[in-house]
Amino acid sequence: MAYFYDETSHTFSEYLLVPGYSDENCIPSKVSLKTPITKFRRGEEAEISLNIPMVSAIMQSVSGDRLAVALAKEGGISFIYGSQSIESEAEMVAKVKSNKAGFVPSDTNIAPEATLADLLRLKERTGHSTTAVTEDGTSAGKVVGIVTSRDYRISRMDPATKVKEFMTPLEKLIYAKEGVTLSEANDILWDNKLNALPIVDDAGRLRYFVFRKDYDAHKANPNELLDEHKRYMVGAGINTHDYKERVPALLDAEVDILCIDSSEGFSAWQKNTIKWIRDKYGEDIKVGAGNVVDAEGFRFLADAGADFVKVGIGGGSICITRETKGIGRGQATAVIEVAKARNEYFEETGIYVPLCSDGGIVHDYHMTLALAMGADFVMLGRYFSRFDESPTAKLMINGTYVKEYWGEGSNRARNWQRYDSGGPAKLSFEEGVDSYVPYAGALSDGVRLSLAKVRSTMCNCGAMSIPELQQKAKLTLVSATSIVEGGAHDVILKDTTVTPNR
């Protein structure tokens, strides 16, 4: 006979936090959201920690290189989607890693014999106004000059004009030699009122640029998630089929952390994938696994060597796994049970395995609930797909701006490796839908507002950190009537689009 759980499966919306005592020091600006993403032993610290408890989902419609940079600026990490060729995923990872080291490799380069028309096409493609002029037109060529938008006027120049005729030649440039520190380079920028400083090697070859805007951006983003070389950190998704080819390519691109992307992780395939990574690379390579929804699934992946475990099946807004297969569990119940198992595992082994709550986040306060229930961080798809930096198209539908959003189990994604367990291809079926989400502007604005709410709620609970929230949180189930009571009710809402008569 089948096993029956006594407890009803619950979602985040069925819970509320009960306030705790807050002293005068408990203010949002003092709350720390730093949280581990990789396992660690008792008395030690995680090798990788996030500055905010947010990661982006391993999805085509969410995690491209542009969003990865934007999220790293805020202190989180993106997992570049794996449902693409190995080469293109590795290229995306490499773009993120080269985007910021303080020292930035040039991706906008031209030869001196090229024309103004060539330069304008290059600028349109890359979006960058500072162009290095090198002898061979490559980023590693010998520098002969620099072109910025101040060096030419489109309306007064022949498009056939050679770049060498209007560029600023090297002898008139201020530049630095390779080996200069970032602090020294920034001093040169400021002392000479420059926007960009070329860094060249002893042979005169271009190595990097240091940009004034990067200094300003760092000051505006104190939570940036950077590696030891001051480059943005980035993750990548892998599957349980081509990992022997995909993992080495991603490591060559200098990915910081991997995650097995699967709708259900309690399987021999995930164990085999982790074992191969451990046998070949040891513990140096960080890899998360999942998804699971109960204690047994967690312990399986923890014993297999996962650095973190994802919790959640069927709770995503575009996921129809529960509808098509009858598999899953209410996200709140799953997080609570797995967190309890994680704590027991820590007591038994001395190894703390972080939990990622993946799916089921509808409102900002659900993030706080997930953290209070035991998750160390949350993975978000729909949330991030709404922003400018997601890789999907922004459209106008019925007078409202939206962005496209589709699941990895949809026909559009065609990510059948994620669900393949053998059998004829014609028997494949969808576990995700194709949809739109309301456009929400810049990622930085959205993330900062959401986390302001999280910090404020944590203060209501008397907690100054995520571990303290998990210790002090008091949670209560609410009835359907209580849920109605929690929103606006028994009033006539004003139409804010109507301007009153004066």
mmCIF file of C-alpha atoms in Angstrom, residues 103-104 132-134 139-146 170 173-180 185 197-210:
data_model
loop_
_atom_site.group_PDB
_atom_site.id
_atom_site.type_symbol
_atom_site.label_atom_id
_atom_site.label_comp_id
_atom_site.label_asym_id
_atom_site.label_seq_id
_atom_site.Cartn_x
_atom_site.Cartn_y
_atom_site.Cartn_z
ATOM 1 C CA PHE A 103 40.643 45.522 -15.673
ATOM 2 C CA VAL A 104 38.298 44.876 -18.591
ATOM 3 C CA ALA A 132 40.694 50.493 -29.261
ATOM 4 C CA VAL A 133 42.592 50.878 -32.548
ATOM 5 C CA THR A 134 45.122 48.068 -32.869
ATOM 6 C CA SER A 139 41.836 42.931 -28.587
ATOM 7 C CA ALA A 140 45.395 41.562 -28.266
ATOM 8 C CA GLY A 141 46.930 43.626 -31.041
ATOM 9 C CA LYS A 142 49.517 46.382 -30.682
ATOM 10 C CA VAL A 143 47.783 49.641 -29.730
ATOM 11 C CA VAL A 144 48.110 52.510 -32.210
ATOM 12 C CA GLY A 145 45.293 54.716 -30.943
ATOM 13 C CA ILE A 146 41.864 55.137 -29.394
ATOM 14 C CA LEU A 170 49.041 56.436 -28.999
ATOM 15 C CA LEU A 173 47.265 59.076 -25.117
ATOM 16 C CA ILE A 174 47.689 58.599 -21.402
ATOM 17 C CA TYR A 175 48.048 54.907 -20.728
ATOM 18 C CA ALA A 176 49.508 52.570 -18.087
ATOM 19 C CA LYS A 177 51.757 49.532 -18.232
ATOM 20 C CA GLU A 178 50.596 46.066 -17.256
ATOM 21 C CA GLY A 179 51.278 45.489 -13.586
ATOM 22 C CA VAL A 180 49.687 48.727 -12.422
ATOM 23 C CA ALA A 185 44.892 53.052 -12.389
ATOM 24 C CA LEU A 197 42.652 54.156 -19.356
ATOM 25 C CA PRO A 198 44.305 51.630 -21.714
ATOM 26 C CA ILE A 199 46.631 49.097 -20.073
ATOM 27 C CA VAL A 200 49.377 47.793 -22.386
ATOM 28 C CA ASP A 201 52.147 45.232 -21.977
ATOM 29 C CA ASP A 202 55.872 45.747 -22.602
ATOM 30 C CA ALA A 203 55.396 44.958 -26.294
ATOM 31 C CA GLY A 204 52.704 47.627 -26.623
ATOM 32 C CA ARG A 205 49.860 45.129 -26.944
ATOM 33 C CA LEU A 206 46.508 46.060 -25.462
ATOM 34 C CA ARG A 207 45.748 44.070 -22.303
ATOM 35 C CA TYR A 208 42.825 45.838 -20.625
ATOM 36 C CA PHE A 209 40.874 49.010 -20.113
ATOM 37 C CA VAL A 210 40.076 50.561 -16.751
#
